[in-house]
mmCIF file of C-alpha atoms in Angstrom:
data_model
loop_
_atom_site.group_PDB
_atom_site.id
_atom_site.type_symbol
_atom_site.label_atom_id
_atom_site.label_comp_id
_atom_site.label_asym_id
_atom_site.label_seq_id
_atom_site.Cartn_x
_atom_site.Cartn_y
_atom_site.Cartn_z
ATOM 1 C CA MET A 1 40.863 6.429 7.026
ATOM 2 C CA LEU A 2 43.553 7.605 4.628
ATOM 3 C CA GLU A 3 42.462 9.056 1.323
ATOM 4 C CA PRO A 4 43.785 7.021 -1.624
ATOM 5 C CA THR A 5 46.462 8.596 -3.772
ATOM 6 C CA ARG A 6 45.866 9.387 -7.443
ATOM 7 C CA ARG A 7 48.123 6.449 -8.284
ATOM 8 C CA GLU A 8 46.073 4.054 -6.102
ATOM 9 C CA ILE A 9 42.845 5.293 -7.663
ATOM 10 C CA ALA A 10 44.276 4.761 -11.154
ATOM 11 C CA LEU A 11 45.422 1.243 -10.205
ATOM 12 C CA CYS A 12 41.983 0.425 -8.767
ATOM 13 C CA ALA A 13 40.302 1.678 -11.955
ATOM 14 C CA ARG A 14 42.614 -0.451 -14.144
ATOM 15 C CA ILE A 15 41.848 -3.553 -12.088
ATOM 16 C CA LEU A 16 38.083 -2.918 -12.182
ATOM 17 C CA ALA A 17 38.258 -2.426 -15.964
ATOM 18 C CA ARG A 18 39.444 -6.043 -16.255
ATOM 19 C CA LEU A 19 36.277 -7.444 -14.622
ATOM 20 C CA LYS A 20 33.449 -8.679 -16.819
ATOM 21 C CA PRO A 21 30.144 -6.831 -16.277
ATOM 22 C CA GLY A 22 27.769 -8.636 -13.947
ATOM 23 C CA PHE A 23 28.848 -10.655 -10.948
ATOM 24 C CA LEU A 24 31.446 -9.022 -8.664
ATOM 25 C CA PRO A 25 33.946 -10.909 -6.512
ATOM 26 C CA GLU A 26 32.735 -10.776 -2.904
ATOM 27 C CA GLU A 27 35.576 -8.586 -1.627
ATOM 28 C CA ILE A 28 34.913 -5.955 -4.305
ATOM 29 C CA PHE A 29 31.130 -6.217 -3.945
ATOM 30 C CA GLU A 30 31.385 -5.495 -0.206
ATOM 31 C CA GLU A 31 33.376 -2.324 -0.785
ATOM 32 C CA VAL A 32 31.063 -1.111 -3.558
ATOM 33 C CA ALA A 33 28.080 -1.770 -1.264
ATOM 34 C CA ARG A 34 29.799 0.172 1.513
ATOM 35 C CA ILE A 35 30.432 3.319 -0.552
ATOM 36 C CA GLY A 36 27.403 3.364 -2.886
ATOM 37 C CA ARG A 37 23.677 2.643 -2.893
ATOM 38 C CA LEU A 38 22.940 -0.566 -4.767
ATOM 39 C CA PRO A 39 19.609 -1.480 -6.369
ATOM 40 C CA THR A 40 18.018 -4.675 -5.091
ATOM 41 C CA VAL A 41 14.890 -6.631 -5.948
ATOM 42 C CA ASP A 42 12.909 -8.380 -3.203
ATOM 43 C CA LEU A 43 10.420 -10.971 -4.466
ATOM 44 C CA ILE A 44 8.246 -11.858 -1.487
ATOM 45 C CA PRO A 45 5.820 -14.784 -1.666
ATOM 46 C CA ILE A 46 2.584 -13.977 0.163
ATOM 47 C CA GLN A 47 -0.442 -16.000 1.253
ATOM 48 C CA GLN A 48 -3.460 -14.035 2.375
ATOM 49 C CA ARG A 49 -6.429 -15.371 4.345
ATOM 50 C CA GLY A 50 -8.864 -12.592 5.145
ATOM 51 C CA LYS A 51 -6.908 -9.812 6.822
ATOM 52 C CA ASP A 52 -4.084 -12.132 7.893
ATOM 53 C CA PHE A 53 -1.188 -13.022 5.665
ATOM 54 C CA SER A 54 2.071 -14.909 5.714
ATOM 55 C CA ILE A 55 5.265 -14.246 3.818
ATOM 56 C CA GLY A 56 7.849 -16.642 2.429
ATOM 57 C CA LEU A 57 11.258 -16.416 4.092
ATOM 58 C CA VAL A 58 14.563 -18.086 3.335
ATOM 59 C CA LYS A 59 17.476 -18.747 5.654
ATOM 60 C CA ARG A 60 21.017 -17.614 4.951
ATOM 61 C CA GLU A 61 23.723 -20.253 5.028
ATOM 62 C CA GLU A 62 25.539 -20.755 8.326
ATOM 63 C CA GLY A 63 28.832 -19.793 6.689
ATOM 64 C CA ALA A 64 27.525 -16.634 4.991
ATOM 65 C CA ARG A 65 29.665 -13.505 5.378
ATOM 66 C CA TRP A 66 26.634 -11.372 6.278
ATOM 67 C CA TRP A 67 23.909 -12.530 8.695
ATOM 68 C CA PRO A 68 24.861 -16.226 8.858
ATOM 69 C CA GLY A 69 21.959 -18.532 9.666
ATOM 70 C CA MET A 70 19.418 -15.700 9.769
ATOM 71 C CA TRP A 71 16.005 -15.564 8.095
ATOM 72 C CA HIS A 72 15.494 -12.960 5.373
ATOM 73 C CA LEU A 73 13.315 -11.846 2.516
ATOM 74 C CA PRO A 74 14.141 -13.398 -0.852
ATOM 75 C CA GLY A 75 16.098 -10.814 -2.773
ATOM 76 C CA THR A 76 19.025 -10.111 -5.033
ATOM 77 C CA PHE A 77 21.149 -7.239 -6.200
ATOM 78 C CA LEU A 78 20.571 -6.035 -9.727
ATOM 79 C CA ARG A 79 23.707 -6.837 -11.670
ATOM 80 C CA SER A 80 24.723 -4.649 -14.598
ATOM 81 C CA THR A 81 23.716 -7.524 -16.886
ATOM 82 C CA ASP A 82 20.262 -7.947 -15.289
ATOM 83 C CA THR A 83 16.789 -6.822 -16.079
ATOM 84 C CA VAL A 84 14.170 -7.009 -13.344
ATOM 85 C CA ASN A 85 12.860 -10.156 -15.089
ATOM 86 C CA THR A 86 16.250 -11.915 -15.012
ATOM 87 C CA ALA A 87 16.505 -11.061 -11.308
ATOM 88 C CA PHE A 88 13.018 -12.588 -10.807
ATOM 89 C CA LYS A 89 14.096 -15.722 -12.669
ATOM 90 C CA ARG A 90 17.215 -16.088 -10.525
ATOM 91 C CA LEU A 91 15.148 -15.710 -7.343
ATOM 92 C CA LEU A 92 12.384 -18.084 -8.473
ATOM 93 C CA ASP A 93 14.781 -20.761 -9.714
ATOM 94 C CA GLU A 94 17.682 -20.562 -7.273
ATOM 95 C CA GLU A 95 16.639 -18.945 -4.000
ATOM 96 C CA LEU A 96 12.969 -19.876 -3.737
ATOM 97 C CA ALA A 97 12.732 -23.021 -5.913
ATOM 98 C CA ILE A 98 9.215 -22.094 -7.027
ATOM 99 C CA GLU A 99 7.663 -24.149 -9.803
ATOM 100 C CA LYS A 100 4.931 -21.639 -10.591
ATOM 101 C CA SER A 101 3.269 -18.553 -9.131
ATOM 102 C CA SER A 102 1.333 -15.447 -10.058
ATOM 103 C CA LYS A 103 3.126 -12.689 -11.925
ATOM 104 C CA PRO A 104 5.077 -10.330 -9.653
ATOM 105 C CA THR A 105 3.193 -7.281 -8.355
ATOM 106 C CA PHE A 106 5.157 -4.114 -7.606
ATOM 107 C CA ARG A 107 4.515 -2.901 -4.026
ATOM 108 C CA GLY A 108 6.823 0.102 -3.868
ATOM 109 C CA HIS A 109 10.413 0.929 -3.142
ATOM 110 C CA LEU A 110 12.427 1.725 -0.061
ATOM 111 C CA VAL A 111 15.688 3.544 0.515
ATOM 112 C CA HIS A 112 17.290 1.129 2.912
ATOM 113 C CA VAL A 113 20.466 0.844 4.974
ATOM 114 C CA SER A 114 21.815 -2.387 6.435
ATOM 115 C CA ASP A 115 25.051 -3.493 8.055
ATOM 116 C CA ARG A 116 26.338 -4.344 4.563
ATOM 117 C CA GLY A 117 25.587 -0.969 2.982
ATOM 118 C CA ALA A 118 22.953 1.242 1.392
ATOM 119 C CA GLU A 119 20.312 -0.115 -0.972
ATOM 120 C CA LEU A 120 17.353 0.950 -3.056
ATOM 121 C CA VAL A 121 14.928 -1.950 -2.614
ATOM 122 C CA LEU A 122 12.290 -2.622 -5.274
ATOM 123 C CA ILE A 123 9.563 -4.592 -3.484
ATOM 124 C CA TYR A 124 7.500 -7.163 -5.388
ATOM 125 C CA THR A 125 5.152 -9.914 -4.236
ATOM 126 C CA ILE A 126 3.966 -13.163 -5.772
ATOM 127 C CA GLU A 127 1.006 -15.330 -4.819
ATOM 128 C CA ASN A 128 -0.308 -18.835 -5.568
ATOM 129 C CA CYS A 129 3.148 -20.329 -5.127
ATOM 130 C CA VAL A 130 3.795 -23.969 -5.945
ATOM 131 C CA LEU A 131 7.111 -24.949 -4.376
ATOM 132 C CA ARG A 132 9.475 -27.547 -5.789
ATOM 133 C CA LYS A 133 10.553 -30.287 -3.373
ATOM 134 C CA ALA A 134 14.013 -28.679 -3.207
ATOM 135 C CA SER A 135 12.590 -25.413 -1.835
ATOM 136 C CA THR A 136 13.784 -24.349 1.615
ATOM 137 C CA MET A 137 11.359 -21.422 1.805
ATOM 138 C CA GLN A 138 9.210 -21.302 4.943
ATOM 139 C CA TRP A 139 5.911 -19.479 5.447
ATOM 140 C CA CYS A 140 5.822 -17.089 8.390
ATOM 141 C CA PRO A 141 2.958 -14.926 9.691
ATOM 142 C CA VAL A 142 3.919 -11.353 8.831
ATOM 143 C CA ASP A 143 3.225 -10.206 12.397
ATOM 144 C CA LYS A 144 5.292 -13.014 13.997
ATOM 145 C CA LEU A 145 8.687 -12.819 12.331
ATOM 146 C CA PRO A 146 11.396 -15.116 13.718
ATOM 147 C CA LYS A 147 13.722 -13.710 16.373
ATOM 148 C CA ASN A 148 16.660 -14.308 14.040
ATOM 149 C CA PHE A 149 15.125 -12.288 11.170
ATOM 150 C CA ILE A 150 17.504 -9.661 9.768
ATOM 151 C CA LYS A 151 16.655 -6.483 11.669
ATOM 152 C CA SER A 152 17.065 -4.041 8.774
ATOM 153 C CA GLU A 153 14.596 -6.028 6.647
ATOM 154 C CA ARG A 154 11.805 -5.253 9.102
ATOM 155 C CA HIS A 155 11.571 -1.863 7.331
ATOM 156 C CA VAL A 156 10.818 -3.666 4.060
ATOM 157 C CA VAL A 157 8.139 -5.781 5.784
ATOM 158 C CA LYS A 158 6.576 -2.604 7.206
ATOM 159 C CA LYS A 159 6.469 -1.041 3.711
ATOM 160 C CA LEU A 160 4.957 -4.252 2.335
ATOM 161 C CA LYS A 161 2.242 -4.286 5.009
ATOM 162 C CA GLU A 162 1.376 -0.657 4.211
ATOM 163 C CA SER A 163 1.020 -1.491 0.515
ATOM 164 C CA LEU A 164 -1.385 -4.349 1.271
ATOM 165 C CA LYS A 165 -3.848 -2.251 3.308
#
């Protein structure tokens, strides 16, 4: 890989300065994720019955750039305009379609690497979930994850299981 010239770096900086804080265009996001470590928030619905518990999973769209059609933990990157609470709201409203639940409980963090890039994952759980009809979330026993579950997220599930012991 060729190192960028000073002129290319200056041009890149001028272009980035024109972007509004918050959401990044996908092409730029992918490169930032590749060269940095981005903070993410996972908000994992759980149902516990005795020692056994299930977690809420969502499926990525078939046309997604990363992991199309695969099951994953509900999560989002923290945008520069976010607080943890606005990230929760986005996940509850858009990704999970949850009408109401318990307040999020922090379960720990994980330095994580995936095919997309490096992340610092803040792991939270919610319980007593009431799903809206539009919700596509599915409950899955934590010890029987689907075959098409994103491999790198198994580390997050392991950390979650340790926090629940």
